[in-house]
Short mmCIF file of C-alpha atoms and ligand atoms in Angstrom, two decimals:
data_model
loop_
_atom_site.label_atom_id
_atom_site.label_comp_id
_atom_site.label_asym_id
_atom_site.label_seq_id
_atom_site.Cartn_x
_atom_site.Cartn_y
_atom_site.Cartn_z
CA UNK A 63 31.40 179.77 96.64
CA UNK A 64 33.26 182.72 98.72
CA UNK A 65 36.99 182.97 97.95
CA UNK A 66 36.58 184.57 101.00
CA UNK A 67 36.47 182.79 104.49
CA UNK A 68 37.59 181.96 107.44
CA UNK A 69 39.44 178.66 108.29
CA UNK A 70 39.43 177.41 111.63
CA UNK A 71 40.70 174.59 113.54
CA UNK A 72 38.93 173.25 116.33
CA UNK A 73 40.81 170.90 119.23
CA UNK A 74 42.70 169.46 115.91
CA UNK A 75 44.61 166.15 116.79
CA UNK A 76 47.04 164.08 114.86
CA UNK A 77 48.57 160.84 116.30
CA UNK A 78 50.54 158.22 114.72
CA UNK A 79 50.75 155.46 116.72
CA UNK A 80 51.68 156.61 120.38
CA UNK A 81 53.18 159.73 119.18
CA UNK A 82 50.81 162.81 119.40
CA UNK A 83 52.14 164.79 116.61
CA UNK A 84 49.62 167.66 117.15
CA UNK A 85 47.59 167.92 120.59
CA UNK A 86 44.13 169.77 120.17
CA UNK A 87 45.17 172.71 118.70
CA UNK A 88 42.43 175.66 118.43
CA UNK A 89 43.17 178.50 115.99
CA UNK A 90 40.77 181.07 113.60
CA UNK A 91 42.78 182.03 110.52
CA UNK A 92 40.62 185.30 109.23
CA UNK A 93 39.72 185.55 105.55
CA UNK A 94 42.68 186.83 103.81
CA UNK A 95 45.39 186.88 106.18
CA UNK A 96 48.85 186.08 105.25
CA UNK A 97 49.80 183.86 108.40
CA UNK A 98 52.88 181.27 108.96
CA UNK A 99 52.93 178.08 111.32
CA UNK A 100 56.63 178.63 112.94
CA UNK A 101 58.41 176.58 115.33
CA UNK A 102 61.43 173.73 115.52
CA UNK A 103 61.71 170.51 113.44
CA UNK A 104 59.09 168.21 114.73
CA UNK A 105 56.57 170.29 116.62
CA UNK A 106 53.95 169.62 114.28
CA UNK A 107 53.78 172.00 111.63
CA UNK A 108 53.45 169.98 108.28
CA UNK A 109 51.07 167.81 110.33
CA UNK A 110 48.93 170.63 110.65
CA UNK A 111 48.96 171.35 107.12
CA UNK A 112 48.68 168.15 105.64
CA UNK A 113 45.57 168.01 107.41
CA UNK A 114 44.03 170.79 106.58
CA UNK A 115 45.08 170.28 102.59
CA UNK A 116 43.11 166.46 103.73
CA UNK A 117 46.46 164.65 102.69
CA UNK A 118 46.45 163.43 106.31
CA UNK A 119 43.67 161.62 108.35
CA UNK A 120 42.76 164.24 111.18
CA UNK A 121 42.17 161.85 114.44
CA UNK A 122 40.31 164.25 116.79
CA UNK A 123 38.94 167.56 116.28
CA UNK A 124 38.08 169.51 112.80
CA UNK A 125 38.78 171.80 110.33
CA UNK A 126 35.76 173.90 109.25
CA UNK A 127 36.17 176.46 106.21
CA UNK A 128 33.70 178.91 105.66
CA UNK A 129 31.57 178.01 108.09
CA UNK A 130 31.41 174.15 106.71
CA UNK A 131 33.31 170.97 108.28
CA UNK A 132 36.01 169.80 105.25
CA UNK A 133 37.70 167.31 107.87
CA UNK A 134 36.74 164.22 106.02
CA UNK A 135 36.64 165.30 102.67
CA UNK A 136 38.69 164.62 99.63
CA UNK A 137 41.79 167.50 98.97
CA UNK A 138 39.96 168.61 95.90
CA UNK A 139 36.79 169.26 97.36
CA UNK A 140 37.91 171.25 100.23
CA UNK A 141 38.28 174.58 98.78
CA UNK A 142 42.34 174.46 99.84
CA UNK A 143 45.48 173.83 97.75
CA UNK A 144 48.82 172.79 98.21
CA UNK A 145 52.23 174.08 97.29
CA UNK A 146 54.80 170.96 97.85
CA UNK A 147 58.59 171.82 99.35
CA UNK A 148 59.92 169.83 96.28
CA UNK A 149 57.49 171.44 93.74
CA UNK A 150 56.28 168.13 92.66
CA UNK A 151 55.94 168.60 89.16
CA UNK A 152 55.84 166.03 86.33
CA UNK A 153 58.64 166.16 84.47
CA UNK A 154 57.41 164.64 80.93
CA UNK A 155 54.87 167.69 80.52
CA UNK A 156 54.98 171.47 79.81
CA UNK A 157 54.72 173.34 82.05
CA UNK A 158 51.22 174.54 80.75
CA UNK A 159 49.95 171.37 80.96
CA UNK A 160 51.40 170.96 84.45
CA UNK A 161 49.67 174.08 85.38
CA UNK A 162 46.24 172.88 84.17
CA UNK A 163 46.42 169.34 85.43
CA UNK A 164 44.00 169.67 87.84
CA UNK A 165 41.50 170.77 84.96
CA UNK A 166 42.39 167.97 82.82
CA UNK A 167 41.59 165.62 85.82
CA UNK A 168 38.46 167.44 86.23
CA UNK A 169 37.62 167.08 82.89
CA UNK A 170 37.29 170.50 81.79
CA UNK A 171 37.83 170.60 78.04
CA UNK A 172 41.63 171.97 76.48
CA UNK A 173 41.28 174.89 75.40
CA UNK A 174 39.31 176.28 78.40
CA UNK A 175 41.96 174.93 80.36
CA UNK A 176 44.66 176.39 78.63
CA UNK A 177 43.00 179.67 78.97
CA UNK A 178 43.01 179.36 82.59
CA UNK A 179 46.61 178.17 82.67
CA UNK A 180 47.87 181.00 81.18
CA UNK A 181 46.10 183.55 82.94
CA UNK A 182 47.70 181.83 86.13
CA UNK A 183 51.25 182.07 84.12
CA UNK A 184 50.70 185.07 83.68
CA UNK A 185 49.93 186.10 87.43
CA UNK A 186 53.35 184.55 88.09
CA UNK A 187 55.03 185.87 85.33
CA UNK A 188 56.16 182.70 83.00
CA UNK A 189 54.45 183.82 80.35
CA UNK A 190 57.02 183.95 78.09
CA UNK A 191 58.18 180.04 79.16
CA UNK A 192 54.47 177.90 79.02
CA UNK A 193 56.35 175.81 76.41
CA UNK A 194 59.21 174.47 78.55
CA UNK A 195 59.52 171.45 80.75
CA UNK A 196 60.48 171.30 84.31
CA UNK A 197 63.95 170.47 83.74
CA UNK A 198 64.26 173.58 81.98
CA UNK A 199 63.64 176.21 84.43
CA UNK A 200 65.38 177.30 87.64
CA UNK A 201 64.50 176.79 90.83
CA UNK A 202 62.72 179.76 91.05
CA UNK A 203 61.02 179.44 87.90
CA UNK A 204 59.76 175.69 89.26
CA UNK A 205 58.51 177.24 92.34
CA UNK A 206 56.17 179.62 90.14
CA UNK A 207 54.89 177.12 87.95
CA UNK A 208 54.30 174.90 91.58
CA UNK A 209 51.83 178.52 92.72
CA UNK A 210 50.46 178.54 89.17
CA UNK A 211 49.40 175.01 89.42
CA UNK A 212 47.92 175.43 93.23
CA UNK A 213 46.30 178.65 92.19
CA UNK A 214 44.57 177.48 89.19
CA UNK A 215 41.58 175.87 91.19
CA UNK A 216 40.37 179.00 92.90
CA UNK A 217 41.04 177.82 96.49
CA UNK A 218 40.17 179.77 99.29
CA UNK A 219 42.98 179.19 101.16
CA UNK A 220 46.49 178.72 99.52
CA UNK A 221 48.87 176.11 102.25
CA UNK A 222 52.47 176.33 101.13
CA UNK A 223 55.15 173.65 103.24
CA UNK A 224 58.19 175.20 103.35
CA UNK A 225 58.23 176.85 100.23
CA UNK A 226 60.99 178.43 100.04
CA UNK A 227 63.58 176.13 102.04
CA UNK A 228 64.53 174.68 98.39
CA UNK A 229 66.20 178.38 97.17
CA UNK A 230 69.63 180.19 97.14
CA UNK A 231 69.39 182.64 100.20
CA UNK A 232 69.46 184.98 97.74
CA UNK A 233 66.18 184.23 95.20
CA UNK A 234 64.61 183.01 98.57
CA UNK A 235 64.51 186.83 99.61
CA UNK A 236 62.94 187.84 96.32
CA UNK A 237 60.47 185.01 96.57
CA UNK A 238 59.29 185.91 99.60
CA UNK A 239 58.44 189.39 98.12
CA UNK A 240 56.82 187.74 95.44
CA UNK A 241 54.64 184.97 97.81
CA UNK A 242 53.68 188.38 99.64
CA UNK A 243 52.52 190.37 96.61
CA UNK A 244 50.52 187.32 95.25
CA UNK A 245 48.22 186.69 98.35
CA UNK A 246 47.28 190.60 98.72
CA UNK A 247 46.87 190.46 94.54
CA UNK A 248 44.47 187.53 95.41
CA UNK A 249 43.06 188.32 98.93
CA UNK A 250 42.64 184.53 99.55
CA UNK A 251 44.78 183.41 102.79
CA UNK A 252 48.01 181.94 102.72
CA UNK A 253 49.26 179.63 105.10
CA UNK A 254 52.91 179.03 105.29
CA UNK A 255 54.95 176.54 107.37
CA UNK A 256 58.49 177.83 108.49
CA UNK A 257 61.05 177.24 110.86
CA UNK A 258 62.76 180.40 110.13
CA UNK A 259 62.15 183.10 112.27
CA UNK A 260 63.31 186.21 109.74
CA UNK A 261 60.92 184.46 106.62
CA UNK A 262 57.87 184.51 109.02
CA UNK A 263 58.30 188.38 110.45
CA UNK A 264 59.22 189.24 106.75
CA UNK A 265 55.55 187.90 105.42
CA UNK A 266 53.53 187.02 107.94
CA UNK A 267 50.32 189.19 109.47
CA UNK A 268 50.14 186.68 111.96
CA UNK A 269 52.47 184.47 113.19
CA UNK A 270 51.28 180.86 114.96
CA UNK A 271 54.28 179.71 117.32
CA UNK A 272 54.27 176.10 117.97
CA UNK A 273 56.30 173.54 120.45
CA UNK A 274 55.70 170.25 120.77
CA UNK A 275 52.41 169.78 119.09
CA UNK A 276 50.84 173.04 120.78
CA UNK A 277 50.38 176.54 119.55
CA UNK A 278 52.63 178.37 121.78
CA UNK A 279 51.58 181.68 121.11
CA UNK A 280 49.88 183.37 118.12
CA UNK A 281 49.21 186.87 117.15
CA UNK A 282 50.42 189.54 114.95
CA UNK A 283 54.18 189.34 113.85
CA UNK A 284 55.25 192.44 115.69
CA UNK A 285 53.44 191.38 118.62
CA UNK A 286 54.79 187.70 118.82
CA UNK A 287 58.37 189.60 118.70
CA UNK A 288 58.03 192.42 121.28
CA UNK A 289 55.26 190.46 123.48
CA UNK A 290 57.13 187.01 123.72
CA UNK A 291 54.92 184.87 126.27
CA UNK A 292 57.28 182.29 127.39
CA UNK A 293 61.13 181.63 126.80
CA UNK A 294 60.59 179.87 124.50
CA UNK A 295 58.87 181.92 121.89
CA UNK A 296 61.68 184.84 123.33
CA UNK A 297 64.83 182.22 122.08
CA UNK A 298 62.87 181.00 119.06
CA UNK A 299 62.21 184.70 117.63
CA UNK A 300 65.95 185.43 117.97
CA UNK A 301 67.01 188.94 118.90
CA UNK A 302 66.30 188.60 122.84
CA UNK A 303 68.07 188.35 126.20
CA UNK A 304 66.54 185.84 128.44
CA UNK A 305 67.50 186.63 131.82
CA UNK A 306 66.55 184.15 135.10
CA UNK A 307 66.53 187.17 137.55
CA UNK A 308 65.72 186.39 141.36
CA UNK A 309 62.67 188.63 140.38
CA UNK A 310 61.62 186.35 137.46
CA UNK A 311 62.19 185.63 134.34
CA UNK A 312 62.69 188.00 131.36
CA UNK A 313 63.14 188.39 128.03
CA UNK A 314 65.19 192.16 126.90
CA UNK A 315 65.81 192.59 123.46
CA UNK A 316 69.48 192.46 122.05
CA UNK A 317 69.00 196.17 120.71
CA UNK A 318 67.94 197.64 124.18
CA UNK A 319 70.71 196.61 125.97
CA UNK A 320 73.34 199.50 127.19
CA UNK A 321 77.00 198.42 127.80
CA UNK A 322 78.24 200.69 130.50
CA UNK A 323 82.01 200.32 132.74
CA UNK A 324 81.85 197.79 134.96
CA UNK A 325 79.23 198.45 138.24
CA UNK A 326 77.82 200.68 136.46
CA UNK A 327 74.63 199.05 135.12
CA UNK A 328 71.93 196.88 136.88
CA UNK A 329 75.10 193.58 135.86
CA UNK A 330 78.40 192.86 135.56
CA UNK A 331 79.66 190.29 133.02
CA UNK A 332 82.68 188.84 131.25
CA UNK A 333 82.72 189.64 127.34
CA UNK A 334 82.82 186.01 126.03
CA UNK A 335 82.13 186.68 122.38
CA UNK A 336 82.56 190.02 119.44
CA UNK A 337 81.12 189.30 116.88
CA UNK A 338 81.38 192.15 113.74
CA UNK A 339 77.66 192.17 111.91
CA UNK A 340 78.47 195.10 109.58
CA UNK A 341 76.20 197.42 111.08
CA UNK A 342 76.38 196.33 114.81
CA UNK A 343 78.07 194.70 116.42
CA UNK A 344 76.94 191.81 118.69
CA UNK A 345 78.62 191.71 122.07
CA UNK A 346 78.14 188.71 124.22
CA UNK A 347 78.99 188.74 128.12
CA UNK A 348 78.41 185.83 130.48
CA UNK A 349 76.38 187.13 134.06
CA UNK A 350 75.76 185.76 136.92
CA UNK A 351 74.57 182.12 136.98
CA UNK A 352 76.09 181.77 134.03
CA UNK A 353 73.73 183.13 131.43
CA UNK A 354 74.99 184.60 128.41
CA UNK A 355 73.52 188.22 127.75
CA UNK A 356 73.85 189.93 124.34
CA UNK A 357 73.95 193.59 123.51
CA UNK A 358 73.65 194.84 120.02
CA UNK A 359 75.44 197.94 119.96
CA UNK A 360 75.80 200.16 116.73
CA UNK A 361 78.97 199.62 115.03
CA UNK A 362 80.00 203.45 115.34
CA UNK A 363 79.21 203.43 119.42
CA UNK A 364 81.28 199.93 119.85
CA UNK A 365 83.90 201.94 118.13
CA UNK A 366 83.90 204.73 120.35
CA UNK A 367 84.36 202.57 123.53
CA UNK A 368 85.90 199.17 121.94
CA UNK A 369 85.73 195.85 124.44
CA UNK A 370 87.94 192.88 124.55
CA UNK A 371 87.50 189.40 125.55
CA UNK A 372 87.98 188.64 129.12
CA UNK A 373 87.28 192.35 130.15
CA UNK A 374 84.49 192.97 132.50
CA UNK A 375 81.60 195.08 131.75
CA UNK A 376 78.28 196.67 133.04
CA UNK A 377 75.26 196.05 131.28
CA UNK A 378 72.20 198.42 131.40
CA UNK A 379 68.80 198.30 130.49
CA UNK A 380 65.64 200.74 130.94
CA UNK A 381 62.15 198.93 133.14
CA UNK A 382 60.18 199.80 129.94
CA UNK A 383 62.04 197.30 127.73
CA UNK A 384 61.99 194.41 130.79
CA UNK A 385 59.29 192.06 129.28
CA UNK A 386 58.28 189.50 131.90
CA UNK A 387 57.38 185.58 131.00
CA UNK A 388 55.36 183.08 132.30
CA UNK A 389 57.71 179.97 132.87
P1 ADP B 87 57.32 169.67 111.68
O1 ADP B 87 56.63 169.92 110.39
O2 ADP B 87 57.09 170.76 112.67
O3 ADP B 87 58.78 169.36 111.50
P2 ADP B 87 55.84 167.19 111.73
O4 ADP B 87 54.42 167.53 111.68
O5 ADP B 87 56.48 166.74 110.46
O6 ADP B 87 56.66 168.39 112.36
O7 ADP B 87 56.07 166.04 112.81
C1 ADP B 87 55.57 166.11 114.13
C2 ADP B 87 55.87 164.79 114.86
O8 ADP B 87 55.19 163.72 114.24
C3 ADP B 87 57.35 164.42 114.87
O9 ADP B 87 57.63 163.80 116.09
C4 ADP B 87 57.44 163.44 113.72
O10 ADP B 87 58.49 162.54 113.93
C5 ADP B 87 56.10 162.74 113.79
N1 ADP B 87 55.64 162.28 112.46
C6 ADP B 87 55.43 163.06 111.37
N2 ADP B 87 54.99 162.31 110.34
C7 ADP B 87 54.91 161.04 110.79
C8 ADP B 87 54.51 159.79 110.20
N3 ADP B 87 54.09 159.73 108.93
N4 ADP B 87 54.57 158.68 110.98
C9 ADP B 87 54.99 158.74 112.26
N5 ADP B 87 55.37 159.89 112.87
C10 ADP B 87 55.33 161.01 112.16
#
C-alpha cells in the first residue's frame, strides 16, 4: 500500500435526524498536504472527520482514498487514523503499551510491537518516558504519546480533532510547530479540525472554510486570507474591514487602512475604540450606516498623530487593496 494518496470526498452527507450536519460536500485533499477544516462551532467539522476516520455512518456520498471507496469500511481498515481532542488514552497502561495497542489488537507478537512503539516514541521524542503512565505526563507529553499511538499503524492520512484546544496558549504554539514538522518528516497528509483562525494560517497548506454544513471556500492559506470570497470567510479570517458600500460589498484589510484628518480620505468616522496591541495599535471608527471600520496603524505612526475617542477622522485606502465579495 502507498502512504501516499489522495483523499477525496465526493457529495459527502451527514444527517442526524432532520438536522443536515454536513450537505454534499466535494473536496480533493492531495497526497501530503497539511490542510485544516476551519469554521464556527457547529458547521460540521468533526462530522466530517468522524466520517472519514469511519467513526460515523456517512448517509450520502463517499470517501475514496487512493483511488478506493473506504465509506463503509471498518476505522482500521481504512488506511486513516485518529488523534482524539481528549487524547483518549488508557490510564492503567504505559505508555508503550498504549502506543502499541493497536498491534496488540492486531495480534502482532510483543516484542515486534515494542520495536515499533519505540521507534514512534522516538519520532515524538518520549523516549526517555516509555515507562510512565498517563497520569504522569503533561499535557503536552499526553498529546505526543496520543500522535505516537495514531502514527504507529502507517496511515495514509493522519485526522487530528482539535488537537490542540486542550493546551496552555503557550505549549499550544510549540505544538503546532511540532504537528507541522511531523507531517513534512512523514509526508502522509494531515487533516486538522480548528475553529481558530491564527492555528490554521500558522500550519495549514490549505485551508477548507466551512458554514453551515458547506465548504465555504478552500484554497491555499494565504489565498483564503487575501482572496476572501464572501463576508463571511472575510469576518471569520479576522484582520479585515467589511464595508457595505453603495458600490458593493468589500472586504479591506485592517493593515491597509490609512487614517487621514477628517474629509480627507474616501470616509469620515467617529473613533469608537483604541485599543494598544504592542506593536500597533488597533483603531476602530464607526462610518456611515453604522459599520465599524478598523485601521491597524503602527504603534510609532499612531504616536506621531495620536486620536481620541469621539474625534472624527478620515479613513483612506488604495483600489488595489479593495477586495470585492459575492454576497
Ligand atoms: P463542528 O465540529 O463544526 O462544531 P459538528 O460536526 O460537531 O460541528 O456538528 C454539526 C451539526 O450537527 C451541529 O448542528 C450539531 O449540533 C449536530 N450534531 C453533531 N453530532 C450530532 C449527533 N451525534 N446527534 C445529533 N446532532 C449532532
Amino acid at each position: 500500500m502507498t502512504r501516499h494518496a489522495d483523499l477525496e470526498l465526493v457529495a459527502l452527507t451527514k444527517r442526524y435526524g432532520g438536522t443536515v450536519a454536513v450537505d454534499a460536500i466535494a473536496h480533493r485533499f492531495k497526497a501530503g498536504v497539511y490542510a485544516c477544516l476551519l469554521g464556527p462551532s457547529g458547521c460540521g467539522k468533526s462530522s466530517t472527520l468522524r466520517m472519514i476516520a469511519g467513526h460515523e455512518t456517512v448517509s450520502d456520498g463517499s470517501i475514496v482514498l487512493a483511488g478506493r471507496d473506504v465509506s463503509h469500511l471498518p476505522p482500521a481498515r481504512r488506511g486513516t487514523a485518529m488523534m482524539f481532542q481528549n487524547y483518549a488514552l488508557f490510564p492503567h497502561l504505559s505508555v508503550r503499551d498504549n502506543v502499541s495497542f493497536s498491534l496488540r489488537m492486531a495480534g502482532i507478537e510483543k516484542p515486534t510491537r515494542d520495536k515499533r512503539a519505540d521507534e514512534m516514541l522516538e519520532l515524538v521524542e518520549m523516549t526517555a518516558l516509555t515507562d510512565r503512565k498517563p497520569d504522569q505526563l503533561s499535557g503536552g507529553q499526553q498529546q505526543r504519546v496520543a500522535l505516537a499511538r495514531a502514527l504507529i499503524t502507517r496511515p495514509q492520512v493522519l485526522l487530528l480533532d482539535e488537537p490542540l484546544s486542550a493546551l496552555d496558549p503557550f505549549l499550544r504554539i510549540r505544538m503546532r510547530a511540532e504537528l507541522k514538522r511531523l507531517q513534512r518528516e512523514l509526508g502522509i497528509s494531515f487533516i486538522h479540525v480548528t475553529h481558530g483562525q491564527d492555528e490554521a494560517l500558522a500550519l495549514a497548506d490549505e485551508i477548507i472554510v466551512m458554514n453551515d454544513a458547506r465548504i465555504e471556500q478552500a484554497g491555499p492559506a494565504r489565498d483564503v486570507f487575501n482572496r476572501p470570497k464572501t463576508a463571511f470567510v472575510a469576518r471569520f479570517m479576522g484582520g479585515h474591514n467589511v464595508l457595505n458600500l453603495p458600490q458593493g460589498n468589500i472586504a479591506l484589510r485592517t493593515d491597509e487602512m490609512t487614517v487621514t484628518a477628517a474629509q480627507a480620505g474616501r470616509i469620515d468616522g467617529r473613533v469608537i475604540g483604541i485599543e494598544y496591541q504592542g506593536t500597533h495599535v488597533a483603531l476602530t471608527a464607526e462610518v456611515a450606516g453604522g459599520q465599524d471600520v478598523t485601521a491597524l496603524m503602527l504603534d510609532t505612526d499612531f504616536l506621531q498623530t495620536p486620536k481620541d475617542l469621539g474625534e472624527v477622522i478620515g479613513l483612506d485606502w488604495e483600489d488595489r487593496v479593495a477586495h470585492p465579495l459575492s454576497a
